[in-house]
Each structure stands twice: as structure tokens, then as C-alpha cells.
mmCIF file of C-alpha atoms and ligand atoms in Angstrom:
data_model
loop_
_atom_site.group_PDB
_atom_site.id
_atom_site.type_symbol
_atom_site.label_atom_id
_atom_site.label_comp_id
_atom_site.label_asym_id
_atom_site.label_seq_id
_atom_site.Cartn_x
_atom_site.Cartn_y
_atom_site.Cartn_z
ATOM 1 C CA MET A 1 8.460 30.407 4.427
ATOM 2 C CA ASN A 2 4.697 29.987 4.648
ATOM 3 C CA VAL A 3 3.948 26.395 5.600
ATOM 4 C CA ALA A 4 0.492 24.866 6.004
ATOM 5 C CA ILE A 5 0.254 21.691 8.030
ATOM 6 C CA ARG A 6 -2.771 19.453 7.628
ATOM 7 C CA ARG A 7 -3.838 15.830 7.812
ATOM 8 C CA MET A 8 -2.869 13.646 4.829
ATOM 9 C CA THR A 9 -5.639 12.613 2.406
ATOM 10 C CA LEU A 10 -5.832 9.794 -0.139
ATOM 11 C CA GLU A 11 -5.249 12.358 -2.915
ATOM 12 C CA ASP A 12 -1.870 13.170 -1.346
ATOM 13 C CA VAL A 13 -0.644 9.584 -1.411
ATOM 14 C CA PRO A 14 1.105 9.556 -4.845
ATOM 15 C CA THR A 15 3.150 12.648 -3.910
ATOM 16 C CA VAL A 16 3.796 11.343 -0.397
ATOM 17 C CA HIS A 17 5.011 8.070 -1.871
ATOM 18 C CA GLU A 18 7.302 10.011 -4.217
ATOM 19 C CA ILE A 19 8.841 11.879 -1.271
ATOM 20 C CA ASP A 20 9.243 8.576 0.580
ATOM 21 C CA THR A 21 10.943 6.936 -2.411
ATOM 22 C CA ILE A 22 13.383 9.826 -2.881
ATOM 23 C CA SER A 23 14.139 9.935 0.833
ATOM 24 C CA PHE A 24 14.613 6.306 1.914
ATOM 25 C CA SER A 25 16.546 3.288 0.675
ATOM 26 C CA LEU A 26 13.706 1.064 1.944
ATOM 27 C CA PRO A 27 10.584 3.081 1.052
ATOM 28 C CA TRP A 28 7.076 2.022 1.988
ATOM 29 C CA ALA A 29 4.769 0.643 -0.694
ATOM 30 C CA GLU A 30 2.191 3.191 -1.877
ATOM 31 C CA ARG A 31 -0.562 0.939 -0.511
ATOM 32 C CA SER A 32 0.996 1.211 2.963
ATOM 33 C CA PHE A 33 0.126 4.920 3.049
ATOM 34 C CA ARG A 34 -3.418 4.125 1.895
ATOM 35 C CA PHE A 35 -3.635 1.518 4.662
ATOM 36 C CA GLU A 36 -2.536 4.126 7.219
ATOM 37 C CA LEU A 37 -5.285 6.482 6.044
ATOM 38 C CA THR A 38 -8.132 4.027 5.691
ATOM 39 C CA GLU A 39 -7.530 1.022 7.926
ATOM 40 C CA ASN A 40 -5.112 1.740 10.738
ATOM 41 C CA PRO A 41 -7.070 3.240 13.646
ATOM 42 C CA VAL A 42 -3.932 4.332 15.550
ATOM 43 C CA SER A 43 -2.466 6.192 12.575
ATOM 44 C CA ARG A 44 -2.274 9.975 12.323
ATOM 45 C CA SER A 45 -0.792 11.024 8.976
ATOM 46 C CA TRP A 46 0.225 14.574 8.149
ATOM 47 C CA VAL A 47 1.638 16.685 5.331
ATOM 48 C CA ALA A 48 3.240 20.123 5.178
ATOM 49 C CA GLU A 49 2.479 22.268 2.133
ATOM 50 C CA SER A 50 4.591 25.118 0.885
ATOM 51 C CA GLY A 51 3.887 27.180 -2.233
ATOM 52 C CA GLY A 52 1.090 24.784 -3.189
ATOM 53 C CA ARG A 53 3.343 21.715 -3.079
ATOM 54 C CA ILE A 54 3.535 18.931 -0.549
ATOM 55 C CA ALA A 55 6.933 19.546 1.008
ATOM 56 C CA ALA A 56 6.995 16.956 3.786
ATOM 57 C CA MET A 57 5.071 14.041 5.233
ATOM 58 C CA LEU A 58 4.841 12.270 8.566
ATOM 59 C CA VAL A 59 3.032 9.200 9.887
ATOM 60 C CA LEU A 60 2.523 8.894 13.633
ATOM 61 C CA TRP A 61 0.993 5.989 15.539
ATOM 62 C CA LEU A 62 -0.841 6.922 18.723
ATOM 63 C CA ILE A 63 -0.741 3.872 20.960
ATOM 64 C CA ILE A 64 -2.464 4.573 24.271
ATOM 65 C CA ASP A 65 -0.222 7.317 25.720
ATOM 66 C CA GLU A 66 2.696 6.889 23.328
ATOM 67 C CA ALA A 67 3.251 8.795 20.078
ATOM 68 C CA HIS A 68 5.411 6.698 17.769
ATOM 69 C CA ILE A 69 6.840 8.577 14.770
ATOM 70 C CA ALA A 70 6.632 5.864 12.104
ATOM 71 C CA THR A 71 8.093 7.930 9.278
ATOM 72 C CA ILE A 72 9.001 11.527 8.461
ATOM 73 C CA ALA A 73 10.565 12.987 5.334
ATOM 74 C CA THR A 74 10.950 16.367 3.684
ATOM 75 C CA HIS A 75 11.301 16.572 -0.107
ATOM 76 C CA PRO A 76 14.931 17.416 -0.972
ATOM 77 C CA ASP A 77 13.798 20.720 -2.589
ATOM 78 C CA PHE A 78 12.502 21.859 0.814
ATOM 79 C CA ARG A 79 15.083 20.579 3.295
ATOM 80 C CA ARG A 80 16.773 22.783 5.900
ATOM 81 C CA GLN A 81 13.950 25.312 5.846
ATOM 82 C CA GLY A 82 12.420 24.335 9.162
ATOM 83 C CA ILE A 83 9.566 22.395 7.574
ATOM 84 C CA GLY A 84 10.409 18.978 9.047
ATOM 85 C CA GLU A 85 10.562 20.380 12.548
ATOM 86 C CA GLN A 86 7.295 22.298 12.176
ATOM 87 C CA LEU A 87 5.597 19.146 10.920
ATOM 88 C CA MET A 88 7.007 16.986 13.705
ATOM 89 C CA ILE A 89 6.028 19.465 16.427
ATOM 90 C CA ALA A 90 2.508 19.877 15.020
ATOM 91 C CA ALA A 91 1.994 16.103 14.894
ATOM 92 C CA LEU A 92 3.349 15.638 18.424
ATOM 93 C CA LEU A 93 1.241 18.484 19.855
ATOM 94 C CA SER A 94 -1.841 17.002 18.223
ATOM 95 C CA ALA A 95 -0.990 13.578 19.667
ATOM 96 C CA ARG A 96 -0.511 15.226 23.067
ATOM 97 C CA ALA A 97 -3.973 16.785 22.771
ATOM 98 C CA GLU A 98 -5.262 13.264 22.148
ATOM 99 C CA GLY A 99 -3.578 11.907 25.271
ATOM 100 C CA ALA A 100 0.025 11.107 24.337
ATOM 101 C CA ALA A 101 2.425 11.584 27.243
ATOM 102 C CA HIS A 102 5.669 10.570 25.551
ATOM 103 C CA ALA A 103 7.113 9.887 22.112
ATOM 104 C CA PHE A 104 9.266 7.205 20.582
ATOM 105 C CA LEU A 105 11.036 6.580 17.260
ATOM 106 C CA GLU A 106 13.734 4.574 15.493
ATOM 107 C CA VAL A 107 16.444 6.141 13.362
ATOM 108 C CA ARG A 108 19.419 4.833 11.413
ATOM 109 C CA ALA A 109 22.632 5.222 13.386
ATOM 110 C CA GLY A 110 24.236 7.068 10.458
ATOM 111 C CA ASN A 111 21.383 9.521 9.867
ATOM 112 C CA ALA A 112 23.083 12.553 11.391
ATOM 113 C CA GLY A 113 20.513 15.081 10.145
ATOM 114 C CA ALA A 114 17.544 13.232 11.633
ATOM 115 C CA LEU A 115 19.420 12.568 14.891
ATOM 116 C CA SER A 116 20.091 16.326 15.186
ATOM 117 C CA LEU A 117 16.440 17.101 14.538
ATOM 118 C CA TYR A 118 15.255 14.749 17.277
ATOM 119 C CA LYS A 119 17.907 15.858 19.782
ATOM 120 C CA LYS A 120 16.986 19.500 19.149
ATOM 121 C CA TYR A 121 13.525 18.722 20.536
ATOM 122 C CA GLY A 122 14.677 16.705 23.529
ATOM 123 C CA PHE A 123 14.650 13.150 22.255
ATOM 124 C CA VAL A 124 17.332 11.049 23.962
ATOM 125 C CA VAL A 125 18.853 7.728 22.972
ATOM 126 C CA ALA A 126 17.013 4.916 24.743
ATOM 127 C CA GLY A 127 18.608 1.885 23.142
ATOM 128 C CA GLY A 128 19.571 0.268 19.883
ATOM 129 C CA ARG A 129 18.834 -2.599 17.548
ATOM 130 C CA PRO A 130 21.994 -3.969 15.944
ATOM 131 C CA ARG A 131 21.862 -4.532 12.164
ATOM 132 C CA TYR A 132 18.158 -3.679 12.111
ATOM 133 C CA TYR A 133 18.050 -2.253 8.566
ATOM 134 C CA LYS A 134 18.272 -5.066 6.076
ATOM 135 C CA ASP A 135 19.571 -3.137 3.054
ATOM 136 C CA ASN A 136 22.946 -2.315 4.639
ATOM 137 C CA ASN A 137 22.812 -3.937 8.100
ATOM 138 C CA GLU A 138 22.837 -0.511 9.718
ATOM 139 C CA ASP A 139 21.994 -0.297 13.435
ATOM 140 C CA ALA A 140 18.780 1.335 14.596
ATOM 141 C CA ILE A 141 18.910 3.889 17.395
ATOM 142 C CA LEU A 142 15.803 4.029 19.586
ATOM 143 C CA MET A 143 14.910 7.486 20.872
ATOM 144 C CA ASN A 144 12.475 8.663 23.529
ATOM 145 C CA LEU A 145 10.938 11.966 24.424
ATOM 146 C CA ASP A 146 9.790 11.241 27.944
ATOM 147 C CA ASP A 147 7.556 14.194 28.634
ATOM 148 C CA LEU A 148 5.582 15.774 25.822
ATOM 149 C CA ASN A 149 4.416 18.496 28.214
ATOM 150 C CA GLY A 150 7.610 20.465 27.682
ATOM 151 C CA LEU A 151 7.073 20.672 23.924
ATOM 152 C CA GLU A 152 6.260 24.068 22.380
ATOM 153 C CA ALA A 153 5.282 24.995 18.814
ATOM 154 C CA SER A 154 8.402 26.120 16.861
HETATM 155 C C1 COA B 201 15.489 14.457 8.563
HETATM 156 C C2 COA B 201 14.607 15.365 7.715
HETATM 157 C C3 COA B 201 13.146 14.912 7.842
HETATM 158 C C4 COA B 201 14.733 16.796 8.253
HETATM 159 O O1 COA B 201 13.786 17.603 7.570
HETATM 160 P P1 COA B 201 14.048 19.145 7.268
HETATM 161 O O2 COA B 201 12.739 19.728 6.853
HETATM 162 O O3 COA B 201 15.184 19.308 6.349
HETATM 163 O O4 COA B 201 14.480 19.635 8.719
HETATM 164 P P2 COA B 201 14.427 21.123 9.321
HETATM 165 O O5 COA B 201 14.846 22.126 8.292
HETATM 166 O O6 COA B 201 13.123 21.338 10.001
HETATM 167 O O7 COA B 201 15.592 21.017 10.414
HETATM 168 C C5 COA B 201 15.330 21.092 11.802
HETATM 169 C C6 COA B 201 16.586 20.748 12.553
HETATM 170 O O8 COA B 201 16.969 19.414 12.269
HETATM 171 C C7 COA B 201 18.400 19.319 12.201
HETATM 172 N N1 COA B 201 18.792 18.965 10.842
HETATM 173 C C8 COA B 201 17.964 18.738 9.794
HETATM 174 N N2 COA B 201 18.674 18.353 8.718
HETATM 175 C C9 COA B 201 19.957 18.313 9.084
HETATM 176 C C10 COA B 201 21.176 17.992 8.418
HETATM 177 N N3 COA B 201 21.170 17.628 7.127
HETATM 178 N N4 COA B 201 22.320 18.064 9.117
HETATM 179 C C11 COA B 201 22.331 18.430 10.403
HETATM 180 N N5 COA B 201 21.210 18.777 11.100
HETATM 181 C C12 COA B 201 20.054 18.708 10.449
HETATM 182 C C13 COA B 201 18.925 20.682 12.613
HETATM 183 O O9 COA B 201 19.061 20.672 14.015
HETATM 184 C C14 COA B 201 17.777 21.574 12.187
HETATM 185 O O10 COA B 201 17.720 22.744 12.928
HETATM 186 P P3 COA B 201 18.573 24.036 12.444
HETATM 187 O O11 COA B 201 18.225 24.260 11.010
HETATM 188 O O12 COA B 201 18.103 25.099 13.385
HETATM 189 O O13 COA B 201 20.010 23.652 12.613
HETATM 190 C C15 COA B 201 15.072 15.381 6.228
HETATM 191 O O14 COA B 201 16.479 15.571 6.178
HETATM 192 C C16 COA B 201 14.735 14.118 5.469
HETATM 193 O O15 COA B 201 13.636 13.976 4.918
HETATM 194 N N6 COA B 201 15.678 13.166 5.404
HETATM 195 C C17 COA B 201 15.471 11.907 4.672
HETATM 196 C C18 COA B 201 14.455 11.051 5.377
HETATM 197 C C19 COA B 201 14.862 10.765 6.805
HETATM 198 O O16 COA B 201 16.006 10.468 7.081
HETATM 199 N N7 COA B 201 13.893 10.831 7.717
HETATM 200 C C20 COA B 201 14.101 10.536 9.121
HETATM 201 C C21 COA B 201 13.964 9.077 9.333
HETATM 202 S S1 COA B 201 14.173 8.624 11.030
#
């Protein structure tokens, strides 16, 4: 599958918000994505395109030497095609080029697919936040990738 990965633009936001809404029980407001693009200096927002459609989106916060994956989702029509991993790796490699040494994220304890994705690329469980997600009181798992130097493009 031919996938093009590029930075998110304001024109992408309605589609990105649609993917977010389909993918999460607590989606971001559309204006949150606009904020990331226009006002948040630590934000690096990305999309993956396939066949002329936006297939996946990711927002990363680069805070000094830490890359924090704030959100990532692939549209259901495009899941399990390797797009999410390509997008995540591209965003992390770009953050590494900008000085990130390690990466961090939070994931729902019951999100087996996402946990597998992160473990596949070396993220390890670094802690938890009990009942963090307010819609169903699900725990958050905190994950770390200690050394971004080992990361290769998929
Ligand atoms: C998690 C998510 C982003 C994965 O995106 P994707 O494009 O389908 O993922 P990929 O096809 O690149 O999968 C890469 C690897 O992740 C793991 N994986 C992804 N989805 C999985 C699933 N449903 N079950 C088990 N493993 C899964 C596998 O290890 C897979 O590698 P493999 O295909 O070689 O086995 C996608 O399922 C999604 O958008 N989910 C809803 C939103 C979400 O939960 N985001 C994460 C929040 S922390």
C-alpha cells in the first residue's frame, strides 16, 4: 500500500476530527486540532494519506528531549495495513532529528491493539494511572521508549 506521510494542515482538520470521533469514546474537539496547528509551539501533527484519502493522524508533543505521543488513530477502513506504525515511526524519527531522546505515551489498559503496536517498537510499561479515563473509569497505562536511537523506519 502506497502511503504518504506529511505534516497536518488546517485543511485536514475536519477529516482528522472525523477519524478521531470514530476512533475514541472521548474525542478531541475540532478546535483542539486547530490549536495544535496554530498555537501550540511543542506540537508536531502528522497525517498519512493513502489513495488520496487521509487514513491516519497523529499528534506529538516535543518537550525538550521527550516525544510525547498525544494521540494516534487510523480510520477503520485502513486499519491493520501497517499505516499506523509507519506514521508513528515517521513522527518519532522526525522528533529524534529535532532532539528527542526518548518517547512517552498513555494508553487505555484494555486497548490491546494499541498496546501491541507500542510493544512492537520497544515501548515498555512505565506505570499506570488508576481510573484515569472518565467515561468508563478505565486505567491508563504509561509507556516509555527509553532510547529513540534504536528506532528504524519500518
Ligand atoms: C491502534 C491503531 C492506531 C493501530 O493502527 P493501524 O494502522 O491499524 O496499525 P498497523 O496496521 O500499523 O499495526 C501495527 C502493529 O500494531 C499491532 N496492532 C495494530 N492493531 C492491532 C489489533 N487490532 N490487534 C492486535 N495488534 C494490533 C500489531 O502488532 C501490528 O503489527 P502486525 O500487523 O505486524 O501484527 C488503530 O487500531 C486505531 O486507530 N485504534 C483506535 C484509536 C486508538 O486506540 N489509538 C491509540 C490510542 S493510545
